PDB file of C-alpha atoms in Angstrom:
ATOM      1  CA  UNK A   1      -1.190  20.373  -0.959  1.00  0.00           C
ATOM      2  CA  UNK A   2       1.015  17.712  -1.145  1.00  0.00           C
ATOM      3  CA  UNK A   3       2.634  15.409  -2.914  1.00  0.00           C
ATOM      4  CA  UNK A   4       0.773  11.939  -2.126  1.00  0.00           C
ATOM      5  CA  UNK A   5      -2.652  14.658  -2.400  1.00  0.00           C
ATOM      6  CA  UNK A   6      -2.228  15.111  -5.841  1.00  0.00           C
ATOM      7  CA  UNK A   7      -1.095  11.645  -6.325  1.00  0.00           C
ATOM      8  CA  UNK A   8      -4.290   9.874  -4.629  1.00  0.00           C
ATOM      9  CA  UNK A   9      -6.421  13.335  -6.525  1.00  0.00           C
ATOM     10  CA  UNK A  10      -4.923  12.184  -9.581  1.00  0.00           C
ATOM     11  CA  UNK A  11      -6.128   8.583  -9.093  1.00  0.00           C
ATOM     12  CA  UNK A  12      -9.501   9.434  -8.715  1.00  0.00           C
ATOM     13  CA  UNK A  13      -9.189  11.252 -11.223  1.00  0.00           C
ATOM     14  CA  UNK A  14      -8.698   8.270 -13.573  1.00  0.00           C
ATOM     15  CA  UNK A  15     -10.634   5.410 -12.087  1.00  0.00           C
ATOM     16  CA  UNK A  16     -13.089   8.032 -13.824  1.00  0.00           C
ATOM     17  CA  UNK A  17     -11.532   8.220 -17.435  1.00  0.00           C
ATOM     18  CA  UNK A  18     -11.343   4.603 -17.214  1.00  0.00           C
ATOM     19  CA  UNK A  19     -14.127   4.328 -16.291  1.00  0.00           C
ATOM     20  CA  UNK A  20     -16.900   6.516 -18.726  1.00  0.00           C
ATOM     21  CA  UNK A  21     -13.930   5.002 -21.085  1.00  0.00           C
ATOM     22  CA  UNK A  22     -15.609   0.895 -20.422  1.00  0.00           C
ATOM     23  CA  UNK A  23     -18.865   2.625 -20.154  1.00  0.00           C
ATOM     24  CA  UNK A  24     -18.711   5.161 -23.256  1.00  0.00           C
ATOM     25  CA  UNK A  25     -16.370   3.073 -25.368  1.00  0.00           C
ATOM     26  CA  UNK A  26     -17.987   2.211 -28.206  1.00  0.00           C
ATOM     27  CA  UNK A  27     -20.233   5.460 -28.289  1.00  0.00           C
ATOM     28  CA  UNK A  28     -17.024   8.026 -27.911  1.00  0.00           C
ATOM     29  CA  UNK A  29     -14.412   8.741 -30.422  1.00  0.00           C
ATOM     30  CA  UNK A  30     -10.922   7.832 -28.766  1.00  0.00           C
ATOM     31  CA  UNK A  31     -10.204  11.552 -29.429  1.00  0.00           C
ATOM     32  CA  UNK A  32     -12.549  12.461 -25.992  1.00  0.00           C
ATOM     33  CA  UNK A  33     -10.909  10.151 -23.789  1.00  0.00           C
ATOM     34  CA  UNK A  34      -7.506  11.574 -25.047  1.00  0.00           C
ATOM     35  CA  UNK A  35      -8.340  15.061 -24.311  1.00  0.00           C
ATOM     36  CA  UNK A  36      -9.560  13.494 -20.233  1.00  0.00           C
ATOM     37  CA  UNK A  37      -6.254  11.318 -19.873  1.00  0.00           C
ATOM     38  CA  UNK A  38      -4.426  15.235 -20.857  1.00  0.00           C
ATOM     39  CA  UNK A  39      -6.461  16.805 -18.583  1.00  0.00           C
ATOM     40  CA  UNK A  40      -6.239  14.101 -15.335  1.00  0.00           C
ATOM     41  CA  UNK A  41      -2.164  14.112 -16.242  1.00  0.00           C
ATOM     42  CA  UNK A  42      -1.617  18.064 -16.609  1.00  0.00           C
ATOM     43  CA  UNK A  43      -4.062  17.579 -12.898  1.00  0.00           C
ATOM     44  CA  UNK A  44      -1.524  15.538 -11.619  1.00  0.00           C
ATOM     45  CA  UNK A  45       1.902  17.708 -12.860  1.00  0.00           C
ATOM     46  CA  UNK A  46       0.645  21.331 -11.807  1.00  0.00           C
ATOM     47  CA  UNK A  47      -0.077  21.558  -8.269  1.00  0.00           C
ATOM     48  CA  UNK A  48      -2.255  23.912  -7.954  1.00  0.00           C
ATOM     49  CA  UNK A  49      -5.218  23.155  -5.043  1.00  0.00           C
ATOM     50  CA  UNK A  50      -8.431  25.525  -5.144  1.00  0.00           C
ATOM     51  CA  UNK A  51      -9.341  26.346  -1.517  1.00  0.00           C
ATOM     52  CA  UNK A  52     -12.369  25.437   0.387  1.00  0.00           C
ATOM     53  CA  UNK A  53     -12.920  26.120   3.394  1.00  0.00           C
ATOM     54  CA  UNK A  54     -13.961  22.645   4.258  1.00  0.00           C
ATOM     55  CA  UNK A  55     -11.407  20.749   6.732  1.00  0.00           C
ATOM     56  CA  UNK A  56     -11.870  17.119   7.848  1.00  0.00           C
ATOM     57  CA  UNK A  57     -11.352  16.547  11.473  1.00  0.00           C
ATOM     58  CA  UNK A  58      -9.955  13.513  11.593  1.00  0.00           C
ATOM     59  CA  UNK A  59      -9.966  11.513  15.227  1.00  0.00           C
ATOM     60  CA  UNK A  60      -6.877  10.753  17.896  1.00  0.00           C
ATOM     61  CA  UNK A  61      -5.733   7.961  20.036  1.00  0.00           C
ATOM     62  CA  UNK A  62      -7.456  11.114  22.917  1.00  0.00           C
ATOM     63  CA  UNK A  63     -10.568  10.381  21.720  1.00  0.00           C
ATOM     64  CA  UNK A  64     -10.496  14.070  20.731  1.00  0.00           C
ATOM     65  CA  UNK A  65     -10.532  15.283  16.844  1.00  0.00           C
ATOM     66  CA  UNK A  66      -7.812  17.455  15.233  1.00  0.00           C
ATOM     67  CA  UNK A  67      -8.201  19.394  12.572  1.00  0.00           C
ATOM     68  CA  UNK A  68      -6.896  17.708   9.084  1.00  0.00           C
ATOM     69  CA  UNK A  69      -4.624  20.552   8.291  1.00  0.00           C
ATOM     70  CA  UNK A  70      -1.076  19.297   7.229  1.00  0.00           C
ATOM     71  CA  UNK A  71      -0.003  18.600  11.116  1.00  0.00           C
ATOM     72  CA  UNK A  72      -0.564  16.364  13.882  1.00  0.00           C
ATOM     73  CA  UNK A  73      -1.509  16.795  16.713  1.00  0.00           C
ATOM     74  CA  UNK A  74       1.076  15.637  19.395  1.00  0.00           C
ATOM     75  CA  UNK A  75       1.400  16.252  23.017  1.00  0.00           C
ATOM     76  CA  UNK A  76       5.430  16.721  25.104  1.00  0.00           C
ATOM     77  CA  UNK A  77       4.680  13.448  26.946  1.00  0.00           C
ATOM     78  CA  UNK A  78       3.488  11.225  23.725  1.00  0.00           C
ATOM     79  CA  UNK A  79       6.759  11.826  22.563  1.00  0.00           C
ATOM     80  CA  UNK A  80       8.999   9.827  22.244  1.00  0.00           C
ATOM     81  CA  UNK A  81      12.386  11.154  21.277  1.00  0.00           C
ATOM     82  CA  UNK A  82      14.138   8.120  19.053  1.00  0.00           C
ATOM     83  CA  UNK A  83      11.601   7.315  17.223  1.00  0.00           C
ATOM     84  CA  UNK A  84      10.873  11.063  16.497  1.00  0.00           C
ATOM     85  CA  UNK A  85      14.170  10.888  15.540  1.00  0.00           C
ATOM     86  CA  UNK A  86      14.316   7.614  12.658  1.00  0.00           C
ATOM     87  CA  UNK A  87      11.198   8.588  11.090  1.00  0.00           C
ATOM     88  CA  UNK A  88      12.408  11.884  10.606  1.00  0.00           C
ATOM     89  CA  UNK A  89      15.355  11.011   9.423  1.00  0.00           C
ATOM     90  CA  UNK A  90      13.859   8.414   6.785  1.00  0.00           C
ATOM     91  CA  UNK A  91      11.838  11.707   5.838  1.00  0.00           C
ATOM     92  CA  UNK A  92      14.922  13.052   4.620  1.00  0.00           C
ATOM     93  CA  UNK A  93      15.704  10.435   2.548  1.00  0.00           C
ATOM     94  CA  UNK A  94      12.287   9.866   0.320  1.00  0.00           C
ATOM     95  CA  UNK A  95      12.531  12.999  -1.914  1.00  0.00           C
ATOM     96  CA  UNK A  96      16.108  11.731  -2.700  1.00  0.00           C
ATOM     97  CA  UNK A  97      14.619   8.159  -3.720  1.00  0.00           C
ATOM     98  CA  UNK A  98      11.324   9.687  -5.123  1.00  0.00           C
ATOM     99  CA  UNK A  99      14.044  11.479  -7.571  1.00  0.00           C
ATOM    100  CA  UNK A 100      16.705   8.595  -8.334  1.00  0.00           C
ATOM    101  CA  UNK A 101      13.807   6.373  -9.770  1.00  0.00           C
ATOM    102  CA  UNK A 102      11.733   9.317 -11.957  1.00  0.00           C
ATOM    103  CA  UNK A 103      15.123   9.859 -13.513  1.00  0.00           C
ATOM    104  CA  UNK A 104      15.628   6.302 -13.695  1.00  0.00           C
ATOM    105  CA  UNK A 105      12.565   6.167 -15.336  1.00  0.00           C
ATOM    106  CA  UNK A 106      12.819   9.387 -17.411  1.00  0.00           C
ATOM    107  CA  UNK A 107      16.403   8.549 -18.741  1.00  0.00           C
ATOM    108  CA  UNK A 108      14.799   4.531 -20.206  1.00  0.00           C
ATOM    109  CA  UNK A 109      12.483   5.733 -21.622  1.00  0.00           C
ATOM    110  CA  UNK A 110      13.131   7.439 -24.912  1.00  0.00           C
ATOM    111  CA  UNK A 111      13.089  10.837 -24.034  1.00  0.00           C
ATOM    112  CA  UNK A 112      15.834  12.647 -25.363  1.00  0.00           C
ATOM    113  CA  UNK A 113      15.946  10.171 -28.629  1.00  0.00           C
ATOM    114  CA  UNK A 114      12.789   8.918 -29.695  1.00  0.00           C
ATOM    115  CA  UNK A 115      12.974   5.691 -32.433  1.00  0.00           C
ATOM    116  CA  UNK A 116      10.854   3.668 -34.008  1.00  0.00           C
ATOM    117  CA  UNK A 117      11.245   0.190 -34.203  1.00  0.00           C
ATOM    118  CA  UNK A 118      10.679  -1.710 -37.056  1.00  0.00           C
ATOM    119  CA  UNK A 119      11.322  -6.495 -36.165  1.00  0.00           C
ATOM    120  CA  UNK A 120      14.165  -7.988 -36.317  1.00  0.00           C
ATOM    121  CA  UNK A 121      12.965  -9.948 -39.664  1.00  0.00           C
ATOM    122  CA  UNK A 122      11.327  -6.409 -41.095  1.00  0.00           C
ATOM    123  CA  UNK A 123      11.161  -6.995 -44.543  1.00  0.00           C
ATOM    124  CA  UNK A 124      12.566  -3.805 -46.211  1.00  0.00           C
ATOM    125  CA  UNK A 125      11.515  -4.936 -49.469  1.00  0.00           C
ATOM    126  CA  UNK A 126       8.022  -4.745 -48.988  1.00  0.00           C
ATOM    127  CA  UNK A 127       8.079  -1.129 -49.792  1.00  0.00           C
ATOM    128  CA  UNK A 128       4.202  -1.196 -49.290  1.00  0.00           C
ATOM    129  CA  UNK A 129       4.074  -2.727 -45.586  1.00  0.00           C
ATOM    130  CA  UNK A 130       6.810  -0.212 -44.631  1.00  0.00           C
ATOM    131  CA  UNK A 131       5.056   2.966 -46.582  1.00  0.00           C
ATOM    132  CA  UNK A 132       1.731   1.638 -44.508  1.00  0.00           C
ATOM    133  CA  UNK A 133       3.545   2.341 -40.862  1.00  0.00           C
ATOM    134  CA  UNK A 134       5.450   4.922 -42.117  1.00  0.00           C
ATOM    135  CA  UNK A 135       1.850   6.589 -42.319  1.00  0.00           C
ATOM    136  CA  UNK A 136       0.715   5.126 -39.610  1.00  0.00           C
ATOM    137  CA  UNK A 137       3.844   6.954 -37.439  1.00  0.00           C
ATOM    138  CA  UNK A 138       2.680  10.684 -39.167  1.00  0.00           C
ATOM    139  CA  UNK A 139      -0.103  10.422 -38.300  1.00  0.00           C
ATOM    140  CA  UNK A 140       0.739  10.775 -34.952  1.00  0.00           C
ATOM    141  CA  UNK A 141       3.000  12.784 -35.692  1.00  0.00           C
ATOM    142  CA  UNK A 142      -0.105  15.103 -36.812  1.00  0.00           C
ATOM    143  CA  UNK A 143      -1.963  14.454 -33.864  1.00  0.00           C
ATOM    144  CA  UNK A 144       0.170  15.071 -31.939  1.00  0.00           C
ATOM    145  CA  UNK A 145       0.527  11.882 -30.055  1.00  0.00           C
ATOM    146  CA  UNK A 146       4.552  13.568 -29.235  1.00  0.00           C
ATOM    147  CA  UNK A 147       3.646  15.162 -26.471  1.00  0.00           C
ATOM    148  CA  UNK A 148       1.070  14.092 -25.566  1.00  0.00           C
ATOM    149  CA  UNK A 149       2.449  10.612 -25.372  1.00  0.00           C
ATOM    150  CA  UNK A 150       5.841  13.253 -23.512  1.00  0.00           C
ATOM    151  CA  UNK A 151       3.010  15.281 -21.034  1.00  0.00           C
ATOM    152  CA  UNK A 152       2.064  10.883 -20.395  1.00  0.00           C
ATOM    153  CA  UNK A 153       5.739   9.547 -19.484  1.00  0.00           C
ATOM    154  CA  UNK A 154       6.218  12.502 -17.647  1.00  0.00           C
ATOM    155  CA  UNK A 155       3.553  11.453 -14.750  1.00  0.00           C
ATOM    156  CA  UNK A 156       4.322   8.249 -14.946  1.00  0.00           C
ATOM    157  CA  UNK A 157       8.401   9.517 -13.926  1.00  0.00           C
ATOM    158  CA  UNK A 158       6.875  11.819 -11.932  1.00  0.00           C
ATOM    159  CA  UNK A 159       3.886   9.028 -10.037  1.00  0.00           C
ATOM    160  CA  UNK A 160       6.072   5.752 -11.383  1.00  0.00           C
ATOM    161  CA  UNK A 161       4.068   4.111  -6.708  1.00  0.00           C
ATOM    162  CA  UNK A 162       0.905   5.017  -8.330  1.00  0.00           C
ATOM    163  CA  UNK A 163      -0.615   2.231 -10.121  1.00  0.00           C
ATOM    164  CA  UNK A 164      -3.503   4.421 -12.172  1.00  0.00           C
ATOM    165  CA  UNK A 165      -0.673   6.577 -13.213  1.00  0.00           C
ATOM    166  CA  UNK A 166       0.320   3.551 -14.849  1.00  0.00           C
ATOM    167  CA  UNK A 167      -2.779   2.267 -16.013  1.00  0.00           C
ATOM    168  CA  UNK A 168      -3.735   5.753 -17.418  1.00  0.00           C
ATOM    169  CA  UNK A 169      -0.664   5.624 -19.281  1.00  0.00           C
ATOM    170  CA  UNK A 170      -1.508   2.190 -20.721  1.00  0.00           C
ATOM    171  CA  UNK A 171      -5.203   3.256 -22.006  1.00  0.00           C
ATOM    172  CA  UNK A 172      -4.804   6.297 -23.093  1.00  0.00           C
ATOM    173  CA  UNK A 173      -1.943   4.062 -25.872  1.00  0.00           C
ATOM    174  CA  UNK A 174      -4.682   2.181 -27.032  1.00  0.00           C
ATOM    175  CA  UNK A 175      -6.741   5.197 -27.015  1.00  0.00           C
ATOM    176  CA  UNK A 176      -3.984   6.663 -28.996  1.00  0.00           C
ATOM    177  CA  UNK A 177      -3.417   3.908 -31.259  1.00  0.00           C
ATOM    178  CA  UNK A 178      -6.926   3.256 -31.795  1.00  0.00           C
ATOM    179  CA  UNK A 179      -6.805   6.494 -33.278  1.00  0.00           C
ATOM    180  CA  UNK A 180      -4.619   6.082 -35.992  1.00  0.00           C
ATOM    181  CA  UNK A 181      -5.233   2.979 -37.060  1.00  0.00           C
ATOM    182  CA  UNK A 182      -9.219   4.696 -37.558  1.00  0.00           C
ATOM    183  CA  UNK A 183      -7.732   7.880 -39.146  1.00  0.00           C
TER     184      UNK A 183
END
């Protein structure tokens, strides 16, 4: 299974969960949506494909059809060596560009040094408010939200080009916060 195909299938799952969340958010507990977000993220992270034996036929320019088995059929008379060479050169750079952005995103998300940020003007003498904040953060720890957030961040780092993955991260983060606030 190609990485792009994994991303497209994951997009379908993300949009389905987002729609369910929109329709059922007042009827279903946030924990259910978080489980669905994690399932969608794991689908994007684990390259597993269950073959069904079904192939999709794609129309070709000559009016015929070719099975979509991950290869393109080109007649030798249609091949243009310069164009193929340029595309091949760019294709070799794409994985490195993807990896570079993924590493930059991974390093920029505080994965190695997580911190709790408080406003610059926070009143450190307000012990009650500080206790509420720390209780909220302890609730995140109890619910293992750090692990969930890590899975979501890894998904964002690997599928940084997919806007649906960023939507999943945003909505799942909201669900985590609302679940902690409710607890």
